[in-house]
CSV table of C-alpha atoms and ligand atoms in Angstrom, one decimal:
chain,number,residue,atom,x,y,z
X,156,UNK,CA,0.0,0.0,0.0
X,157,UNK,CA,1.3,3.4,-0.9
X,158,UNK,CA,1.8,6.2,1.7
X,159,UNK,CA,-0.8,8.3,0.0
X,160,UNK,CA,-3.3,5.7,1.2
X,161,UNK,CA,-2.6,5.4,5.0
X,162,UNK,CA,-5.9,3.6,5.7
X,163,UNK,CA,-4.8,0.7,3.5
X,164,UNK,CA,-8.4,0.0,2.7
X,165,UNK,CA,-9.3,2.0,-0.4
X,166,UNK,CA,-7.0,1.1,-3.3
X,167,UNK,CA,-5.3,4.2,-4.8
X,168,UNK,CA,-6.7,4.7,-8.3
X,169,UNK,CA,-4.4,5.9,-11.0
X,170,UNK,CA,-5.8,8.1,-13.8
X,171,UNK,CA,-5.8,6.9,-17.3
X,172,UNK,CA,-6.6,9.5,-20.0
X,173,UNK,CA,-7.1,8.0,-23.5
X,174,UNK,CA,-8.0,9.8,-26.7
X,175,UNK,CA,-9.6,8.6,-29.9
X,176,UNK,CA,-8.6,10.5,-33.0
X,177,UNK,CA,-11.2,13.1,-33.8
X,178,UNK,CA,-12.9,12.3,-37.1
X,179,UNK,CA,-13.4,14.7,-39.9
X,180,UNK,CA,-17.1,15.3,-40.0
X,181,UNK,CA,-17.4,16.0,-43.7
X,182,UNK,CA,-19.2,12.7,-44.3
X,183,UNK,CA,-21.0,9.9,-42.4
X,184,UNK,CA,-18.9,7.4,-40.4
X,185,UNK,CA,-17.6,4.2,-42.1
X,186,UNK,CA,-16.2,0.9,-40.8
X,187,UNK,CA,-12.8,2.4,-40.2
X,188,UNK,CA,-14.2,4.9,-37.7
X,189,UNK,CA,-16.0,2.0,-36.0
X,190,UNK,CA,-12.8,0.1,-35.7
X,191,UNK,CA,-11.0,2.8,-33.9
X,192,UNK,CA,-13.9,3.6,-31.6
X,193,UNK,CA,-14.0,-0.1,-30.6
X,194,UNK,CA,-10.3,-0.3,-30.0
X,195,UNK,CA,-10.2,2.8,-27.8
X,196,UNK,CA,-13.3,1.6,-25.9
X,197,UNK,CA,-11.7,-1.8,-25.2
X,198,UNK,CA,-8.6,-0.1,-23.8
X,199,UNK,CA,-10.7,2.2,-21.7
X,200,UNK,CA,-12.9,-0.5,-20.3
X,201,UNK,CA,-9.9,-2.7,-19.6
X,202,UNK,CA,-8.4,0.1,-17.5
X,203,UNK,CA,-11.7,0.5,-15.7
X,204,UNK,CA,-11.7,-3.2,-14.8
X,205,UNK,CA,-8.1,-2.8,-13.5
X,206,UNK,CA,-9.4,-0.1,-11.2
X,207,UNK,CA,-8.0,3.0,-12.9
X,208,UNK,CA,-10.0,6.2,-13.1
X,209,UNK,CA,-10.5,6.5,-16.9
X,210,UNK,CA,-11.4,9.3,-19.2
X,211,UNK,CA,-12.0,8.6,-22.9
X,212,UNK,CA,-12.2,11.5,-25.2
X,213,UNK,CA,-13.4,12.0,-28.8
X,214,UNK,CA,-14.9,14.8,-30.7
X,215,UNK,CA,-15.4,16.3,-34.1
X,216,UNK,CA,-12.7,17.8,-36.3
X,217,UNK,CA,-14.9,20.6,-37.6
X,218,UNK,CA,-12.6,23.3,-38.7
X,219,UNK,CA,-11.2,21.8,-41.8
X,220,UNK,CA,-11.8,23.4,-45.2
X,221,UNK,CA,-13.1,20.1,-46.4
X,222,UNK,CA,-16.1,20.6,-44.1
X,223,UNK,CA,-16.8,24.0,-45.6
X,224,UNK,CA,-16.6,22.6,-49.1
X,225,UNK,CA,-18.7,19.6,-48.3
X,226,UNK,CA,-21.3,21.9,-46.7
X,227,UNK,CA,-21.3,24.1,-49.9
X,228,UNK,CA,-21.8,21.0,-52.0
X,229,UNK,CA,-24.7,19.9,-49.8
X,230,UNK,CA,-26.2,23.5,-50.0
X,231,UNK,CA,-26.3,23.8,-46.2
X,232,UNK,CA,-24.9,26.3,-43.7
X,233,UNK,CA,-21.5,25.0,-42.4
X,234,UNK,CA,-22.5,24.7,-38.8
X,235,UNK,CA,-25.8,22.9,-39.6
X,236,UNK,CA,-24.0,20.5,-41.9
X,237,UNK,CA,-21.3,19.7,-39.4
X,238,UNK,CA,-23.8,19.3,-36.5
X,239,UNK,CA,-25.7,16.7,-38.6
X,240,UNK,CA,-22.6,14.7,-39.4
X,241,UNK,CA,-21.2,15.0,-35.9
X,242,UNK,CA,-24.5,13.6,-34.7
X,243,UNK,CA,-24.1,10.5,-36.8
X,244,UNK,CA,-20.7,9.8,-35.4
X,245,UNK,CA,-22.0,10.3,-31.9
X,246,UNK,CA,-24.9,8.0,-32.6
X,247,UNK,CA,-22.6,5.3,-34.0
X,248,UNK,CA,-20.6,5.5,-30.8
X,249,UNK,CA,-23.8,5.0,-28.7
X,250,UNK,CA,-24.9,2.1,-30.9
X,251,UNK,CA,-21.5,0.4,-30.5
X,252,UNK,CA,-21.6,0.8,-26.8
X,253,UNK,CA,-18.6,3.1,-26.7
X,254,UNK,CA,-18.2,4.9,-23.4
X,255,UNK,CA,-16.9,8.3,-24.5
X,256,UNK,CA,-16.7,10.5,-21.4
X,257,UNK,CA,-16.0,13.7,-23.4
X,258,UNK,CA,-17.2,14.6,-26.9
X,259,UNK,CA,-15.5,17.9,-27.7
X,260,UNK,CA,-16.7,19.8,-30.7
X,261,UNK,CA,-14.0,22.0,-32.5
X,262,UNK,CA,-16.6,24.7,-33.3
X,263,UNK,CA,-17.3,25.1,-29.6
X,264,UNK,CA,-16.2,28.4,-28.0
X,265,UNK,CA,-14.4,26.5,-25.3
X,266,UNK,CA,-12.2,24.9,-27.9
X,267,UNK,CA,-11.6,28.2,-29.6
X,268,UNK,CA,-10.4,29.8,-26.4
X,269,UNK,CA,-8.2,26.9,-25.5
X,270,UNK,CA,-6.5,26.8,-28.9
X,271,UNK,CA,-5.9,30.6,-28.8
X,272,UNK,CA,-4.2,30.0,-25.4
X,273,UNK,CA,-1.9,27.3,-27.0
X,274,UNK,CA,-1.1,29.8,-29.8
X,275,UNK,CA,-0.2,32.5,-27.4
X,276,UNK,CA,2.1,30.3,-25.4
X,277,UNK,CA,4.0,29.2,-28.6
X,278,UNK,CA,4.1,32.8,-29.7
X,279,UNK,CA,5.5,33.9,-26.3
X,280,UNK,CA,8.2,31.3,-26.7
X,281,UNK,CA,9.2,33.0,-30.1
X,282,UNK,CA,8.2,30.0,-32.3
X,283,UNK,CA,5.6,31.8,-34.4
X,284,UNK,CA,6.4,34.3,-37.2
X,285,UNK,CA,4.8,35.6,-40.4
X,286,UNK,CA,6.0,35.0,-43.9
X,287,UNK,CA,4.9,34.7,-47.6
X,288,UNK,CA,4.5,31.1,-48.7
X,289,UNK,CA,3.8,29.3,-51.9
X,290,UNK,CA,3.2,25.6,-52.1
X,291,UNK,CA,1.2,22.6,-53.1
X,292,UNK,CA,-1.7,22.0,-50.8
X,293,UNK,CA,-3.8,18.8,-50.4
X,294,UNK,CA,-7.3,19.9,-49.2
X,295,UNK,CA,-8.0,16.3,-48.3
X,296,UNK,CA,-5.1,16.1,-45.9
X,297,UNK,CA,-5.1,19.8,-45.1
X,298,UNK,CA,-1.4,19.7,-45.6
X,299,UNK,CA,1.3,21.3,-47.8
X,300,UNK,CA,3.4,18.7,-49.6
X,301,UNK,CA,6.9,18.8,-51.1
X,302,UNK,CA,7.1,17.5,-54.7
X,303,UNK,CA,9.1,14.4,-53.6
X,304,UNK,CA,6.3,13.4,-51.2
X,305,UNK,CA,3.8,12.9,-54.0
X,306,UNK,CA,3.1,10.1,-56.4
X,307,UNK,CA,4.0,10.0,-60.1
X,308,UNK,CA,0.8,11.9,-60.9
X,309,UNK,CA,1.8,14.6,-58.5
X,310,UNK,CA,-1.0,13.6,-56.0
X,311,UNK,CA,-0.8,12.7,-52.4
X,312,UNK,CA,-0.8,9.1,-51.4
X,313,UNK,CA,-3.8,9.4,-49.1
X,314,UNK,CA,-5.9,11.0,-51.9
X,315,UNK,CA,-5.0,9.6,-55.3
X,316,UNK,CA,-7.0,11.2,-58.1
X,317,UNK,CA,-7.3,14.6,-56.3
X,318,UNK,CA,-5.3,17.4,-57.8
X,319,UNK,CA,-3.3,19.5,-55.3
X,320,UNK,CA,-3.9,23.3,-55.2
X,321,UNK,CA,-1.0,25.7,-55.7
X,322,UNK,CA,-1.5,28.2,-52.8
X,323,UNK,CA,0.3,31.5,-52.2
X,324,UNK,CA,-0.3,33.8,-49.3
X,325,UNK,CA,1.1,35.3,-46.2
X,326,UNK,CA,0.7,33.0,-43.2
X,327,UNK,CA,2.0,32.4,-39.7
X,328,UNK,CA,4.6,29.8,-39.4
X,329,UNK,CA,5.7,27.6,-36.5
X,330,UNK,CA,9.4,27.0,-36.0
X,331,UNK,CA,9.2,23.3,-36.3
X,332,UNK,CA,12.9,23.4,-37.4
X,333,UNK,CA,13.8,24.2,-33.7
X,334,UNK,CA,12.6,20.8,-32.7
X,335,UNK,CA,14.2,18.1,-34.9
X,336,UNK,CA,16.8,17.0,-32.3
X,337,UNK,CA,14.5,17.3,-29.3
X,338,UNK,CA,11.7,15.2,-30.9
X,339,UNK,CA,14.2,12.6,-32.1
X,340,UNK,CA,15.5,12.2,-28.5
X,341,UNK,CA,11.9,12.0,-27.2
X,342,UNK,CA,11.0,9.2,-29.6
X,343,UNK,CA,14.3,7.3,-29.3
X,344,UNK,CA,14.1,7.3,-25.5
X,345,UNK,CA,10.4,6.3,-25.6
X,346,UNK,CA,9.6,9.4,-23.6
X,347,UNK,CA,6.7,9.2,-26.0
X,348,UNK,CA,6.4,5.6,-26.9
X,349,UNK,CA,5.1,4.7,-30.3
X,350,UNK,CA,3.5,1.3,-30.7
X,351,UNK,CA,4.2,-0.6,-33.0
X,352,UNK,CA,8.0,-0.2,-33.2
X,353,UNK,CA,8.1,0.0,-37.0
X,354,UNK,CA,5.9,3.1,-36.9
X,355,UNK,CA,8.4,4.6,-34.5
X,356,UNK,CA,11.3,3.8,-36.8
X,357,UNK,CA,9.3,5.3,-39.7
X,358,UNK,CA,9.2,8.6,-37.7
X,359,UNK,CA,12.9,8.4,-36.8
X,360,UNK,CA,13.9,8.0,-40.4
X,361,UNK,CA,11.7,11.0,-41.3
X,362,UNK,CA,13.6,12.9,-38.6
X,363,UNK,CA,16.9,12.1,-40.3
X,364,UNK,CA,16.5,15.2,-42.4
X,365,UNK,CA,15.9,18.5,-40.6
X,366,UNK,CA,12.3,19.5,-40.0
X,367,UNK,CA,11.0,22.5,-41.9
X,368,UNK,CA,8.9,25.2,-40.4
X,369,UNK,CA,5.2,24.7,-41.1
X,370,UNK,CA,2.4,27.1,-41.9
X,371,UNK,CA,-0.1,27.2,-39.0
X,372,UNK,CA,-2.6,29.7,-40.4
X,373,UNK,CA,-4.4,30.7,-43.5
X,374,UNK,CA,-6.2,33.8,-44.7
X,375,UNK,CA,-9.9,34.3,-43.8
X,376,UNK,CA,-10.5,34.1,-47.5
X,377,UNK,CA,-9.0,30.6,-48.0
X,378,UNK,CA,-10.5,29.5,-44.7
X,379,UNK,CA,-13.9,30.9,-45.9
X,380,UNK,CA,-14.1,32.6,-42.5
X,381,UNK,CA,-14.3,29.2,-40.8
X,382,UNK,CA,-12.2,28.0,-38.0
X,383,UNK,CA,-10.4,29.4,-34.9
X,384,UNK,CA,-9.4,33.1,-35.3
X,385,UNK,CA,-5.7,33.8,-34.8
X,386,UNK,CA,-5.3,35.8,-31.6
X,387,UNK,CA,-4.4,39.4,-32.4
X,388,UNK,CA,-4.9,39.1,-36.2
X,389,UNK,CA,-8.4,39.2,-37.5
X,390,UNK,CA,-7.4,38.5,-41.1
X,391,UNK,CA,-6.2,34.9,-40.3
X,392,UNK,CA,-7.6,31.6,-39.1
X,393,UNK,CA,-5.7,28.8,-37.5
X,394,UNK,CA,-4.5,25.9,-39.7
X,395,UNK,CA,-6.8,23.1,-38.8
X,396,UNK,CA,-4.1,20.7,-37.5
X,397,UNK,CA,-2.9,23.3,-35.0
X,398,UNK,CA,-6.3,23.5,-33.3
X,399,UNK,CA,-7.4,19.9,-34.1
X,400,UNK,CA,-4.7,18.3,-32.0
X,401,UNK,CA,-5.5,20.7,-29.2
X,402,UNK,CA,-8.9,19.1,-28.8
X,403,UNK,CA,-7.1,16.5,-26.6
X,404,UNK,CA,-6.5,19.4,-24.3
X,405,UNK,CA,-9.5,21.7,-24.8
X,406,UNK,CA,-11.8,18.8,-24.0
X,407,UNK,CA,-10.3,18.5,-20.5
X,408,UNK,CA,-10.3,22.2,-19.9
X,409,UNK,CA,-6.9,23.6,-21.1
X,410,UNK,CA,-7.2,27.3,-21.0
X,411,UNK,CA,-10.7,27.2,-19.4
X,412,UNK,CA,-10.7,24.8,-16.4
X,413,UNK,CA,-7.3,24.5,-14.8
X,414,UNK,CA,-8.3,21.9,-12.2
X,415,UNK,CA,-9.8,19.4,-14.6
X,416,UNK,CA,-6.9,19.9,-17.0
X,417,UNK,CA,-4.3,19.3,-14.3
X,418,UNK,CA,-6.1,16.2,-13.2
X,419,UNK,CA,-6.1,14.5,-16.6
X,420,UNK,CA,-3.2,15.9,-18.7
X,421,UNK,CA,-0.9,14.5,-20.0
X,422,UNK,CA,-2.7,11.9,-22.1
X,423,UNK,CA,-1.7,8.4,-21.2
X,424,UNK,CA,-2.6,7.2,-24.7
X,425,UNK,CA,-3.4,8.6,-28.1
X,426,UNK,CA,-5.1,6.1,-30.4
X,427,UNK,CA,-4.7,7.0,-34.0
X,428,UNK,CA,-4.7,5.5,-37.6
X,429,UNK,CA,-1.5,5.2,-39.5
X,430,UNK,CA,-2.4,8.2,-41.8
X,431,UNK,CA,-2.0,10.8,-39.1
X,432,UNK,CA,1.1,9.6,-37.3
X,433,UNK,CA,3.3,12.6,-38.3
X,434,UNK,CA,0.9,15.1,-36.8
X,435,UNK,CA,0.8,13.2,-33.5
X,436,UNK,CA,4.5,12.1,-33.2
X,437,UNK,CA,6.1,15.2,-34.5
X,438,UNK,CA,3.9,18.4,-34.8
X,439,UNK,CA,2.0,17.8,-31.6
X,440,UNK,CA,5.0,17.2,-29.3
X,441,UNK,CA,6.6,20.3,-30.9
X,442,UNK,CA,3.6,22.5,-30.1
X,443,UNK,CA,3.5,21.2,-26.6
X,444,UNK,CA,7.3,21.7,-26.0
X,445,UNK,CA,7.0,25.2,-27.4
X,446,UNK,CA,4.1,25.9,-25.0
X,447,UNK,CA,6.0,24.3,-22.2
X,448,UNK,CA,3.3,21.7,-21.5
X,449,UNK,CA,3.6,18.0,-20.7
X,450,UNK,CA,3.9,15.5,-23.4
X,451,UNK,CA,1.6,12.5,-24.0
X,452,UNK,CA,3.0,9.2,-22.9
X,453,UNK,CA,2.1,6.8,-25.6
X,454,UNK,CA,0.7,6.6,-29.2
X,455,UNK,CA,-0.9,3.4,-30.5
X,456,UNK,CA,-1.0,3.4,-34.3
X,457,UNK,CA,-3.5,1.0,-35.9
X,458,UNK,CA,-3.8,0.0,-39.6
X,459,UNK,CA,-6.8,0.2,-41.9
X,460,UNK,CA,-9.6,-2.0,-43.2
X,461,UNK,CA,-9.6,-2.9,-46.9
X,462,UNK,CA,-13.0,-4.1,-48.3
X,463,UNK,CA,-13.0,-7.2,-50.3
X,464,UNK,CA,-9.2,-6.8,-50.7
X,465,UNK,CA,-9.5,-3.2,-52.0
X,466,UNK,CA,-8.9,0.2,-50.4
X,467,UNK,CA,-12.2,1.6,-49.2
X,468,UNK,CA,-13.2,4.7,-51.1
X,469,UNK,CA,-16.2,6.7,-52.2
X,470,UNK,CA,-15.0,6.4,-55.8
X,471,UNK,CA,-15.0,2.7,-55.7
X,472,UNK,CA,-18.4,2.7,-53.9
X,473,UNK,CA,-17.3,0.1,-51.4
X,474,UNK,CA,-17.6,2.1,-48.2
X,475,UNK,CA,-19.0,-0.1,-45.4
X,476,UNK,CA,-21.6,1.4,-43.2
X,477,UNK,CA,-21.1,0.0,-39.7
X,478,UNK,CA,-24.7,0.8,-38.7
X,479,UNK,CA,-26.0,-1.8,-41.1
X,480,UNK,CA,-24.1,-4.5,-39.3
X,481,UNK,CA,-25.0,-3.3,-35.9
X,482,UNK,CA,-28.7,-3.3,-36.7
X,483,UNK,CA,-28.5,-6.7,-38.3
X,484,UNK,CA,-26.2,-8.6,-36.0
X,485,UNK,CA,-25.7,-6.5,-32.9
X,486,UNK,CA,-22.9,-4.3,-31.6
X,487,UNK,CA,-21.0,-7.2,-30.0
X,488,UNK,CA,-20.8,-9.1,-33.3
X,489,UNK,CA,-19.3,-6.1,-35.1
X,490,UNK,CA,-17.0,-5.5,-32.1
X,491,UNK,CA,-15.9,-9.1,-32.2
X,492,UNK,CA,-15.1,-9.0,-35.9
X,493,UNK,CA,-13.1,-5.8,-35.7
X,494,UNK,CA,-11.0,-7.0,-32.8
X,495,UNK,CA,-10.5,-10.7,-33.5
X,496,UNK,CA,-10.3,-10.8,-37.2
X,497,UNK,CA,-7.6,-8.2,-37.8
X,498,UNK,CA,-4.1,-7.7,-36.5
X,499,UNK,CA,-4.0,-4.1,-35.3
X,500,UNK,CA,-0.6,-3.7,-37.0
X,501,UNK,CA,-1.5,-4.9,-40.4
X,502,UNK,CA,-4.3,-3.9,-42.8
X,503,UNK,CA,-7.2,-6.3,-42.3
X,504,UNK,CA,-9.9,-7.2,-44.8
X,505,UNK,CA,-13.6,-6.6,-44.3
X,506,UNK,CA,-16.2,-8.5,-46.3
X,507,UNK,CA,-19.7,-9.7,-45.8
X,508,UNK,CA,-18.6,-13.3,-46.3
X,509,UNK,CA,-15.8,-13.0,-43.7
X,510,UNK,CA,-18.2,-11.4,-41.3
X,511,UNK,CA,-20.8,-14.1,-41.6
X,512,UNK,CA,-18.2,-16.8,-41.4
X,513,UNK,CA,-16.8,-15.4,-38.1
X,514,UNK,CA,-20.2,-14.8,-36.7
X,515,UNK,CA,-21.3,-18.4,-37.3
X,516,UNK,CA,-18.1,-20.2,-36.4
X,517,UNK,CA,-16.9,-18.2,-33.4
X,518,UNK,CA,-20.0,-16.6,-32.0
X,519,UNK,CA,-22.9,-18.9,-32.8
X,520,UNK,CA,-21.2,-22.3,-32.8
X,521,UNK,CA,-18.4,-21.3,-30.5
X,522,UNK,CA,-19.3,-19.1,-27.5
X,523,UNK,CA,-23.1,-19.1,-28.0
X,524,UNK,CA,-23.3,-22.9,-28.3
X,525,UNK,CA,-21.1,-23.6,-25.3
X,526,UNK,CA,-23.1,-21.2,-23.1
X,527,UNK,CA,-26.5,-22.7,-24.1
X,528,UNK,CA,-25.3,-26.3,-23.9
X,529,UNK,CA,-24.0,-25.8,-20.4
X,530,UNK,CA,-26.9,-23.8,-19.3
X,531,UNK,CA,-29.4,-26.4,-20.4
X,532,UNK,CA,-27.4,-29.2,-18.7
X,533,UNK,CA,-27.1,-27.2,-15.5
X,534,UNK,CA,-30.8,-26.4,-15.5
X,535,UNK,CA,-31.7,-30.1,-16.0
X,536,UNK,CA,-29.4,-31.2,-13.2
X,537,UNK,CA,-30.4,-28.3,-11.0
X,538,UNK,CA,-26.8,-27.3,-10.5
X,539,UNK,CA,-26.2,-24.7,-7.8
X,540,UNK,CA,-24.0,-21.8,-8.9
X,541,UNK,CA,-21.0,-20.7,-6.9
X,542,UNK,CA,-20.2,-17.1,-7.6
X,543,UNK,CA,-16.4,-17.2,-7.2
X,544,UNK,CA,-14.4,-14.0,-7.5
X,545,UNK,CA,-13.4,-13.3,-11.1
X,546,UNK,CA,-10.4,-11.6,-12.7
X,547,UNK,CA,-9.3,-11.0,-16.2
X,548,UNK,CA,-7.2,-13.9,-17.6
X,549,UNK,CA,-3.5,-12.9,-17.7
X,550,UNK,CA,-3.3,-13.9,-21.3
X,551,UNK,CA,-5.9,-11.3,-22.0
X,552,UNK,CA,-4.3,-8.5,-20.0
X,553,UNK,CA,-0.8,-9.3,-21.4
X,554,UNK,CA,-2.1,-9.1,-24.9
X,555,UNK,CA,-4.0,-5.9,-24.2
X,556,UNK,CA,-0.9,-4.2,-22.8
X,557,UNK,CA,0.5,-4.7,-26.3
X,558,UNK,CA,-2.8,-3.8,-28.1
X,559,UNK,CA,-3.1,-7.3,-29.4
X,560,UNK,CA,-6.9,-7.5,-29.2
X,561,UNK,CA,-6.7,-10.4,-31.6
X,562,UNK,CA,-4.4,-12.5,-29.4
X,563,UNK,CA,-6.5,-11.6,-26.3
X,564,UNK,CA,-9.7,-13.0,-27.9
X,565,UNK,CA,-7.8,-15.9,-29.5
X,566,UNK,CA,-6.8,-17.0,-26.0
X,567,UNK,CA,-10.4,-17.0,-24.8
X,568,UNK,CA,-11.6,-18.9,-27.8
X,569,UNK,CA,-9.0,-21.5,-27.0
X,570,UNK,CA,-10.7,-21.8,-23.6
X,571,UNK,CA,-14.0,-22.3,-25.3
X,572,UNK,CA,-12.6,-25.1,-27.4
X,573,UNK,CA,-11.2,-26.7,-24.3
X,574,UNK,CA,-14.5,-26.5,-22.6
X,575,UNK,CA,-16.2,-28.0,-25.6
X,576,UNK,CA,-13.8,-30.9,-25.6
X,577,UNK,CA,-14.5,-31.6,-21.9
X,578,UNK,CA,-18.3,-31.8,-22.6
X,579,UNK,CA,-17.8,-34.0,-25.6
X,580,UNK,CA,-15.5,-36.4,-23.8
X,581,UNK,CA,-17.3,-36.5,-20.4
X,582,UNK,CA,-20.8,-36.5,-21.9
X,583,UNK,CA,-22.5,-35.2,-18.7
X,584,UNK,CA,-26.0,-35.8,-20.3
X,585,UNK,CA,-25.3,-39.6,-20.0
X,586,UNK,CA,-24.4,-39.3,-16.3
X,587,UNK,CA,-26.3,-39.2,-13.1
X,588,UNK,CA,-27.0,-35.9,-11.3
X,589,UNK,CA,-24.3,-36.7,-8.7
X,590,UNK,CA,-21.7,-37.5,-11.4
X,591,UNK,CA,-22.6,-34.6,-13.7
X,592,UNK,CA,-22.7,-31.9,-11.1
X,593,UNK,CA,-19.0,-31.5,-10.4
X,594,UNK,CA,-18.2,-31.4,-14.2
X,595,UNK,CA,-20.9,-28.8,-14.8
X,596,UNK,CA,-19.8,-26.8,-11.8
X,597,UNK,CA,-16.3,-26.6,-13.3
X,598,UNK,CA,-17.6,-25.8,-16.7
X,599,UNK,CA,-19.7,-23.0,-15.4
X,600,UNK,CA,-16.7,-21.5,-13.6
X,601,UNK,CA,-14.7,-21.7,-16.8
X,602,UNK,CA,-17.5,-19.9,-18.7
X,603,UNK,CA,-17.9,-17.2,-16.1
X,604,UNK,CA,-14.1,-16.7,-16.3
X,605,UNK,CA,-14.2,-16.3,-20.1
X,606,UNK,CA,-17.2,-14.0,-19.8
X,607,UNK,CA,-15.4,-11.8,-17.3
X,608,UNK,CA,-12.3,-11.7,-19.4
X,609,UNK,CA,-14.1,-10.7,-22.6
X,610,UNK,CA,-16.0,-8.0,-20.8
X,611,UNK,CA,-14.0,-5.1,-22.3
X,612,UNK,CA,-14.4,-6.5,-25.8
X,613,UNK,CA,-18.1,-7.7,-25.8
X,614,UNK,CA,-19.6,-5.9,-22.9
X,615,UNK,CA,-23.3,-6.9,-23.6
X,616,UNK,CA,-22.5,-10.6,-24.2
X,617,UNK,CA,-20.3,-10.7,-21.1
X,618,UNK,CA,-23.1,-9.3,-19.0
X,619,UNK,CA,-25.7,-11.6,-20.4
X,620,UNK,CA,-23.5,-14.7,-19.6
X,621,UNK,CA,-22.7,-13.5,-16.1
X,622,UNK,CA,-26.3,-12.8,-15.4
X,623,UNK,CA,-27.3,-16.2,-16.7
X,624,UNK,CA,-24.8,-18.0,-14.5
X,625,UNK,CA,-25.8,-16.1,-11.4
X,626,UNK,CA,-26.8,-18.1,-8.3
X,627,UNK,CA,-28.4,-20.0,-7.1
X,628,UNK,CA,-30.1,-21.7,-10.1
X,629,UNK,CA,-30.2,-21.4,-13.9
X,630,UNK,CA,-33.0,-20.8,-16.2
X,631,UNK,CA,-31.6,-21.2,-19.7
X,632,UNK,CA,-32.2,-18.4,-22.2
X,633,UNK,CA,-32.6,-17.9,-26.0
X,634,UNK,CA,-29.2,-18.3,-27.8
X,635,UNK,CA,-26.8,-15.4,-27.6
X,636,UNK,CA,-26.0,-15.5,-31.3
X,637,UNK,CA,-28.6,-17.2,-33.5
X,638,UNK,CA,-26.8,-18.7,-36.6
X,639,UNK,CA,-27.1,-16.7,-39.8
J,997,ZN,ZN1,-4.1,14.2,-49.3
């Protein structure tokens, strides 16, 4: 027991602040958004089970020019358009059982004030200056690119087929060049740990050449008067990434609520997709260093879903709507597929066929079948349930510390197979009540342990199983996952 806890009775909770990347809200959410929501939620729930005090944040990246353009295309006022799309992200999170504690909107005044505070601190440190700039700009990424960072057609790799705009204007710049060596040391020493290692190495090789200063504002005209106004200059708005990253701070009160901010910052974990690693591993720490603020501790970088072996894109018309799957098969079925059927460190493939296959073999025939077989046998033999203390299986916690959701679930499905084997070899239905009872009591304990261990992954299913095998007697229920 620590000294901060002299009574020795109440365990000291440590705080765990985790962020989900904030989605662009220029369109409705797709399966990739669901994937990241689910991953963040599992990590947050796992820390809750461990006894940590957890805060999970997400929000809307609302200040991008893309949003303004998409709103224009839809013939709607920007705020109205954004609010509608944000709502669909928020609804997705509810339907998926994601426990976001904070949903911070970037168009919110609280976020504006907070981002202006970050700007002022960087400015005070002498890292912000004004200069004329001309460059190739990808509106999709909200990023200037050097010619050698583009594909053969002169387009960015994230948005093939989209022409870059040549932009010239006077902007504010951030002296990123001051931070090459500092950031290199921070990443090398794991002061900010990047998982997986190959993504860290990718950033370190990017840092082999000196960082160039970056534009952090744009004219009101190019911004179409949308976004956070630059403090002290009413002709300019902040570059979207400068304020977007700051949502991780504004959502917990940076610049507006000191007590809450000091309680939660720094972030213990940023969860992001591979496409935005440079912003999180390089720009963001540089802004924070400049403002003399604490650095996040860890960044977990996941890969993407392809669909039927192809990159998911609007052009190809193969964008998967997660809502359809939730409505048809339930949130836990989608959660299971995203977590079990993809390595977080490699692109995974989503297809209807693969989804149905996983549902039938692992959920209906695997977990669901085991639970209903044992429940029926226990009901028939009137087995009394002992509610022993449960804890998360160490194979699950070890895998989760490394973000291997797939390994964690694999370990529990191996337990399911083991339990199935016991039933098939001992055939409790052929035995007397006296002979069958100890076998069933053991099986029930195993199932309760599996149910408890998969609680962060499949919260609804876990609860249903634990409720079913609650003392003293069992009344068997409808199957958890009826076969498709
Ligand atoms: Zn792009």
